[in-house]
Amino acid sequence: SYTVTYTTTGVCSATQSVQINITSIDPAVSVNEITLTADQAGATYQWFDCADDSFIAGETGQSFTATANGNYGVIITLNGCVDTSECIAVTTVGVEKVELAEAFTVYPNPTQGTFNVRFDQVQDHVSFRVFNLAGELIQVDEMSYSDHITMNIDLPKGVYLLEVTDKNDQKAMVRIVKQ
């Protein structure tokens, strides 16, 4: 907000102040899987399909959840000013989220002590905790930017539990049998 003051002189002199409000719109869009959210709060919104610049009927909220893959943007109006976001590509509509327990295999199991954990794809960060059947934590390991890890249970024969936790705190538990 700016204030400008000007003074006139002469027969009718006066001092007048004028306040100018400048509206700034943030056209950024945050992405969470297939949901797009305009970062600018408190405005009006119109989401559109960038392929043909057509408005998406009924999509006038701050967030938009895509029902098909494509490129989408939003027109944001605030205090009479208008700005448009960049087009954002959505490519995962219809892609099922894989549960962590289905994303890796453990072998050999039963094991003599050394075993492998192999993921279907490279993982950003995964932690591993080995427990005995009494629930006592006996081993901790981590893996970053890899699709496999080799671990060793240097303990007596028995059944152990391997807890696998990914970067999203999704957990899976696997029984490991040491012969």
PDB file of C-alpha atoms in Angstrom:
ATOM      1  CA  SER A   1       0.000   0.000   0.000  1.00  0.00           C
ATOM      2  CA  TYR A   2       1.388   3.384  -0.986  1.00  0.00           C
ATOM      3  CA  THR A   3       0.264   6.876   0.025  1.00  0.00           C
ATOM      4  CA  VAL A   4       0.884   9.845  -2.238  1.00  0.00           C
ATOM      5  CA  THR A   5       0.379  13.405  -0.923  1.00  0.00           C
ATOM      6  CA  TYR A   6       0.138  16.404  -3.209  1.00  0.00           C
ATOM      7  CA  THR A   7      -0.463  20.078  -2.452  1.00  0.00           C
ATOM      8  CA  THR A   8      -1.960  22.725  -4.677  1.00  0.00           C
ATOM      9  CA  THR A   9      -1.333  26.445  -4.282  1.00  0.00           C
ATOM     10  CA  GLY A  10      -3.215  29.449  -5.498  1.00  0.00           C
ATOM     11  CA  VAL A  11      -6.636  30.848  -4.716  1.00  0.00           C
ATOM     12  CA  CYS A  12      -7.936  27.494  -3.481  1.00  0.00           C
ATOM     13  CA  SER A  13      -5.056  25.695  -1.897  1.00  0.00           C
ATOM     14  CA  ALA A  14      -5.477  22.187  -0.511  1.00  0.00           C
ATOM     15  CA  THR A  15      -3.532  19.145   0.531  1.00  0.00           C
ATOM     16  CA  GLN A  16      -4.874  15.808  -0.676  1.00  0.00           C
ATOM     17  CA  SER A  17      -3.684  12.260   0.127  1.00  0.00           C
ATOM     18  CA  VAL A  18      -4.394   9.317  -2.125  1.00  0.00           C
ATOM     19  CA  GLN A  19      -3.802   5.728  -1.009  1.00  0.00           C
ATOM     20  CA  ILE A  20      -2.953   3.178  -3.675  1.00  0.00           C
ATOM     21  CA  ASN A  21      -3.328  -0.544  -2.888  1.00  0.00           C
ATOM     22  CA  ILE A  22      -1.384  -2.925  -5.080  1.00  0.00           C
ATOM     23  CA  THR A  23      -2.579  -6.527  -5.246  1.00  0.00           C
ATOM     24  CA  SER A  24       0.001  -9.215  -5.776  1.00  0.00           C
ATOM     25  CA  ILE A  25      -1.189 -12.689  -6.775  1.00  0.00           C
ATOM     26  CA  ASP A  26       0.872 -15.822  -6.180  1.00  0.00           C
ATOM     27  CA  PRO A  27       0.249 -18.000  -9.267  1.00  0.00           C
ATOM     28  CA  ALA A  28       2.155 -21.030  -7.879  1.00  0.00           C
ATOM     29  CA  VAL A  29       0.443 -24.416  -7.647  1.00  0.00           C
ATOM     30  CA  SER A  30       1.319 -27.198  -5.185  1.00  0.00           C
ATOM     31  CA  VAL A  31       0.975 -30.818  -6.298  1.00  0.00           C
ATOM     32  CA  ASN A  32       0.024 -33.809  -4.141  1.00  0.00           C
ATOM     33  CA  GLU A  33      -0.276 -36.851  -6.421  1.00  0.00           C
ATOM     34  CA  ILE A  34      -3.314 -35.992  -8.608  1.00  0.00           C
ATOM     35  CA  THR A  35      -4.540 -33.008  -6.555  1.00  0.00           C
ATOM     36  CA  LEU A  36      -3.430 -29.501  -7.539  1.00  0.00           C
ATOM     37  CA  THR A  37      -3.808 -26.607  -5.086  1.00  0.00           C
ATOM     38  CA  ALA A  38      -3.369 -22.919  -5.836  1.00  0.00           C
ATOM     39  CA  ASP A  39      -0.970 -21.442  -3.259  1.00  0.00           C
ATOM     40  CA  GLN A  40      -2.878 -18.121  -3.270  1.00  0.00           C
ATOM     41  CA  ALA A  41      -5.589 -18.237  -0.594  1.00  0.00           C
ATOM     42  CA  GLY A  42      -8.741 -16.117  -0.408  1.00  0.00           C
ATOM     43  CA  ALA A  43      -9.207 -15.662  -4.163  1.00  0.00           C
ATOM     44  CA  THR A  44     -11.588 -17.009  -6.786  1.00  0.00           C
ATOM     45  CA  TYR A  45     -10.371 -19.814  -9.029  1.00  0.00           C
ATOM     46  CA  GLN A  46     -11.152 -21.367 -12.394  1.00  0.00           C
ATOM     47  CA  TRP A  47      -9.261 -24.529 -13.349  1.00  0.00           C
ATOM     48  CA  PHE A  48      -8.671 -25.230 -17.012  1.00  0.00           C
ATOM     49  CA  ASP A  49      -7.307 -27.903 -19.341  1.00  0.00           C
ATOM     50  CA  CYS A  50      -4.140 -26.600 -21.013  1.00  0.00           C
ATOM     51  CA  ALA A  51      -4.535 -28.934 -24.020  1.00  0.00           C
ATOM     52  CA  ASP A  52      -7.395 -26.881 -25.429  1.00  0.00           C
ATOM     53  CA  ASP A  53      -7.586 -23.933 -22.988  1.00  0.00           C
ATOM     54  CA  SER A  54     -11.080 -25.030 -21.964  1.00  0.00           C
ATOM     55  CA  PHE A  55     -12.525 -24.346 -18.533  1.00  0.00           C
ATOM     56  CA  ILE A  56     -13.272 -27.400 -16.414  1.00  0.00           C
ATOM     57  CA  ALA A  57     -16.938 -27.117 -15.462  1.00  0.00           C
ATOM     58  CA  GLY A  58     -17.568 -26.764 -11.735  1.00  0.00           C
ATOM     59  CA  GLU A  59     -13.872 -26.642 -10.810  1.00  0.00           C
ATOM     60  CA  THR A  60     -13.748 -23.292  -9.008  1.00  0.00           C
ATOM     61  CA  GLY A  61     -12.182 -24.273  -5.676  1.00  0.00           C
ATOM     62  CA  GLN A  62      -8.645 -23.607  -4.482  1.00  0.00           C
ATOM     63  CA  SER A  63      -7.888 -27.316  -5.131  1.00  0.00           C
ATOM     64  CA  PHE A  64      -8.605 -29.505  -8.138  1.00  0.00           C
ATOM     65  CA  THR A  65      -8.334 -33.296  -8.326  1.00  0.00           C
ATOM     66  CA  ALA A  66      -7.670 -34.527 -11.855  1.00  0.00           C
ATOM     67  CA  THR A  67      -9.814 -37.368 -13.171  1.00  0.00           C
ATOM     68  CA  ALA A  68      -7.659 -37.899 -16.269  1.00  0.00           C
ATOM     69  CA  ASN A  69      -3.990 -37.456 -17.129  1.00  0.00           C
ATOM     70  CA  GLY A  70      -3.219 -34.107 -18.737  1.00  0.00           C
ATOM     71  CA  ASN A  71      -1.895 -30.585 -18.219  1.00  0.00           C
ATOM     72  CA  TYR A  72      -3.907 -28.284 -15.975  1.00  0.00           C
ATOM     73  CA  GLY A  73      -3.733 -24.689 -14.813  1.00  0.00           C
ATOM     74  CA  VAL A  74      -5.762 -22.235 -12.779  1.00  0.00           C
ATOM     75  CA  ILE A  75      -6.891 -18.640 -13.321  1.00  0.00           C
ATOM     76  CA  ILE A  76      -6.753 -16.744 -10.021  1.00  0.00           C
ATOM     77  CA  THR A  77      -8.708 -13.545  -9.386  1.00  0.00           C
ATOM     78  CA  LEU A  78      -8.039 -11.397  -6.309  1.00  0.00           C
ATOM     79  CA  ASN A  79      -9.215  -7.819  -5.679  1.00  0.00           C
ATOM     80  CA  GLY A  80      -9.994  -7.298  -9.364  1.00  0.00           C
ATOM     81  CA  CYS A  81      -6.576  -8.557 -10.503  1.00  0.00           C
ATOM     82  CA  VAL A  82      -6.132 -11.756 -12.521  1.00  0.00           C
ATOM     83  CA  ASP A  83      -3.141 -14.072 -12.931  1.00  0.00           C
ATOM     84  CA  THR A  84      -2.727 -17.541 -14.415  1.00  0.00           C
ATOM     85  CA  SER A  85      -0.571 -20.392 -13.182  1.00  0.00           C
ATOM     86  CA  GLU A  86       1.801 -22.395 -15.322  1.00  0.00           C
ATOM     87  CA  CYS A  87       0.414 -25.634 -16.730  1.00  0.00           C
ATOM     88  CA  ILE A  88       1.076 -28.601 -14.442  1.00  0.00           C
ATOM     89  CA  ALA A  89       1.380 -32.143 -15.845  1.00  0.00           C
ATOM     90  CA  VAL A  90      -0.622 -34.865 -14.093  1.00  0.00           C
ATOM     91  CA  THR A  91       0.470 -38.334 -15.193  1.00  0.00           C
ATOM     92  CA  THR A  92      -0.560 -40.706 -12.408  1.00  0.00           C
ATOM     93  CA  VAL A  93      -4.363 -40.815 -12.671  1.00  0.00           C
ATOM     94  CA  GLY A  94      -5.371 -44.466 -12.596  1.00  0.00           C
ATOM     95  CA  VAL A  95      -1.988 -45.631 -11.289  1.00  0.00           C
ATOM     96  CA  GLU A  96      -2.603 -47.692  -8.185  1.00  0.00           C
ATOM     97  CA  LYS A  97      -0.457 -46.951  -5.198  1.00  0.00           C
ATOM     98  CA  VAL A  98       1.609 -50.030  -4.391  1.00  0.00           C
ATOM     99  CA  GLU A  99       1.491 -51.073  -0.765  1.00  0.00           C
ATOM    100  CA  LEU A 100       4.947 -51.342   0.780  1.00  0.00           C
ATOM    101  CA  ALA A 101       4.519 -55.050   1.589  1.00  0.00           C
ATOM    102  CA  GLU A 102       4.022 -55.739  -2.145  1.00  0.00           C
ATOM    103  CA  ALA A 103       7.006 -53.624  -3.248  1.00  0.00           C
ATOM    104  CA  PHE A 104       9.849 -55.863  -2.022  1.00  0.00           C
ATOM    105  CA  THR A 105      10.945 -59.475  -1.610  1.00  0.00           C
ATOM    106  CA  VAL A 106      13.171 -61.090   1.018  1.00  0.00           C
ATOM    107  CA  TYR A 107      15.427 -64.005   0.022  1.00  0.00           C
ATOM    108  CA  PRO A 108      16.671 -66.527   0.886  1.00  0.00           C
ATOM    109  CA  ASN A 109      14.146 -67.158   3.629  1.00  0.00           C
ATOM    110  CA  PRO A 110      14.822 -69.415   5.532  1.00  0.00           C
ATOM    111  CA  THR A 111      18.392 -68.168   5.741  1.00  0.00           C
ATOM    112  CA  GLN A 112      21.710 -69.213   7.248  1.00  0.00           C
ATOM    113  CA  GLY A 113      22.018 -65.596   8.457  1.00  0.00           C
ATOM    114  CA  THR A 114      22.604 -63.456   5.364  1.00  0.00           C
ATOM    115  CA  PHE A 115      19.532 -62.387   3.391  1.00  0.00           C
ATOM    116  CA  ASN A 116      18.594 -59.779   0.767  1.00  0.00           C
ATOM    117  CA  VAL A 117      15.753 -57.286   0.609  1.00  0.00           C
ATOM    118  CA  ARG A 118      15.062 -56.282  -3.008  1.00  0.00           C
ATOM    119  CA  PHE A 119      12.561 -53.577  -4.027  1.00  0.00           C
ATOM    120  CA  ASP A 120      10.719 -53.292  -7.342  1.00  0.00           C
ATOM    121  CA  GLN A 121      12.285 -49.842  -7.819  1.00  0.00           C
ATOM    122  CA  VAL A 122      14.882 -47.540  -6.253  1.00  0.00           C
ATOM    123  CA  GLN A 123      13.792 -46.171  -2.884  1.00  0.00           C
ATOM    124  CA  ASP A 124      14.687 -42.723  -1.504  1.00  0.00           C
ATOM    125  CA  HIS A 125      15.023 -43.884   2.082  1.00  0.00           C
ATOM    126  CA  VAL A 126      14.076 -47.101   3.870  1.00  0.00           C
ATOM    127  CA  SER A 127      14.805 -48.171   7.427  1.00  0.00           C
ATOM    128  CA  PHE A 128      14.990 -51.753   8.687  1.00  0.00           C
ATOM    129  CA  ARG A 129      14.552 -53.001  12.240  1.00  0.00           C
ATOM    130  CA  VAL A 130      14.947 -56.641  13.303  1.00  0.00           C
ATOM    131  CA  PHE A 131      13.108 -57.860  16.403  1.00  0.00           C
ATOM    132  CA  ASN A 132      13.130 -61.198  18.192  1.00  0.00           C
ATOM    133  CA  LEU A 133       9.767 -62.830  18.978  1.00  0.00           C
ATOM    134  CA  ALA A 134       9.823 -61.234  22.441  1.00  0.00           C
ATOM    135  CA  GLY A 135       9.623 -57.853  20.696  1.00  0.00           C
ATOM    136  CA  GLU A 136      13.165 -56.785  21.585  1.00  0.00           C
ATOM    137  CA  LEU A 137      14.944 -54.631  18.996  1.00  0.00           C
ATOM    138  CA  ILE A 138      18.156 -56.383  18.002  1.00  0.00           C
ATOM    139  CA  GLN A 139      19.324 -54.724  14.776  1.00  0.00           C
ATOM    140  CA  VAL A 140      18.814 -51.472  12.833  1.00  0.00           C
ATOM    141  CA  ASP A 141      19.854 -50.647   9.264  1.00  0.00           C
ATOM    142  CA  GLU A 142      19.069 -48.051   6.580  1.00  0.00           C
ATOM    143  CA  MET A 143      19.111 -47.850   2.799  1.00  0.00           C
ATOM    144  CA  SER A 144      19.053 -44.724   0.600  1.00  0.00           C
ATOM    145  CA  TYR A 145      18.734 -44.402  -3.165  1.00  0.00           C
ATOM    146  CA  SER A 146      18.984 -48.109  -3.866  1.00  0.00           C
ATOM    147  CA  ASP A 147      16.726 -51.018  -4.745  1.00  0.00           C
ATOM    148  CA  HIS A 148      18.357 -53.628  -2.488  1.00  0.00           C
ATOM    149  CA  ILE A 149      20.216 -54.269   0.724  1.00  0.00           C
ATOM    150  CA  THR A 150      22.022 -57.319   2.115  1.00  0.00           C
ATOM    151  CA  MET A 151      21.572 -57.919   5.821  1.00  0.00           C
ATOM    152  CA  ASN A 152      22.902 -60.503   8.272  1.00  0.00           C
ATOM    153  CA  ILE A 153      21.270 -61.884  11.392  1.00  0.00           C
ATOM    154  CA  ASP A 154      24.262 -62.931  13.516  1.00  0.00           C
ATOM    155  CA  LEU A 155      22.085 -64.573  16.166  1.00  0.00           C
ATOM    156  CA  PRO A 156      21.023 -68.080  17.174  1.00  0.00           C
ATOM    157  CA  LYS A 157      18.625 -70.121  15.032  1.00  0.00           C
ATOM    158  CA  GLY A 158      15.031 -68.986  15.326  1.00  0.00           C
ATOM    159  CA  VAL A 159      12.301 -66.752  13.959  1.00  0.00           C
ATOM    160  CA  TYR A 160      12.840 -62.999  13.749  1.00  0.00           C
ATOM    161  CA  LEU A 161      10.663 -60.120  12.560  1.00  0.00           C
ATOM    162  CA  LEU A 162      11.940 -57.626   9.995  1.00  0.00           C
ATOM    163  CA  GLU A 163      10.125 -54.271  10.093  1.00  0.00           C
ATOM    164  CA  VAL A 164      10.540 -52.239   6.878  1.00  0.00           C
ATOM    165  CA  THR A 165       9.595 -48.527   6.941  1.00  0.00           C
ATOM    166  CA  ASP A 166       9.660 -46.290   3.849  1.00  0.00           C
ATOM    167  CA  LYS A 167      10.068 -42.499   3.640  1.00  0.00           C
ATOM    168  CA  ASN A 168       6.259 -42.068   3.929  1.00  0.00           C
ATOM    169  CA  ASP A 169       6.216 -44.004   7.244  1.00  0.00           C
ATOM    170  CA  GLN A 170       4.450 -46.897   5.535  1.00  0.00           C
ATOM    171  CA  LYS A 171       5.412 -50.103   7.388  1.00  0.00           C
ATOM    172  CA  ALA A 172       5.567 -53.793   6.507  1.00  0.00           C
ATOM    173  CA  MET A 173       6.551 -56.753   8.678  1.00  0.00           C
ATOM    174  CA  VAL A 174       8.203 -59.965   7.404  1.00  0.00           C
ATOM    175  CA  ARG A 175       9.105 -63.137   9.329  1.00  0.00           C
ATOM    176  CA  ILE A 176      12.713 -64.213   8.832  1.00  0.00           C
ATOM    177  CA  VAL A 177      13.615 -67.805   9.705  1.00  0.00           C
ATOM    178  CA  LYS A 178      17.269 -68.406  10.594  1.00  0.00           C
ATOM    179  CA  GLN A 179      18.358 -72.048  10.282  1.00  0.00           C
TER     180      GLN A 179
END
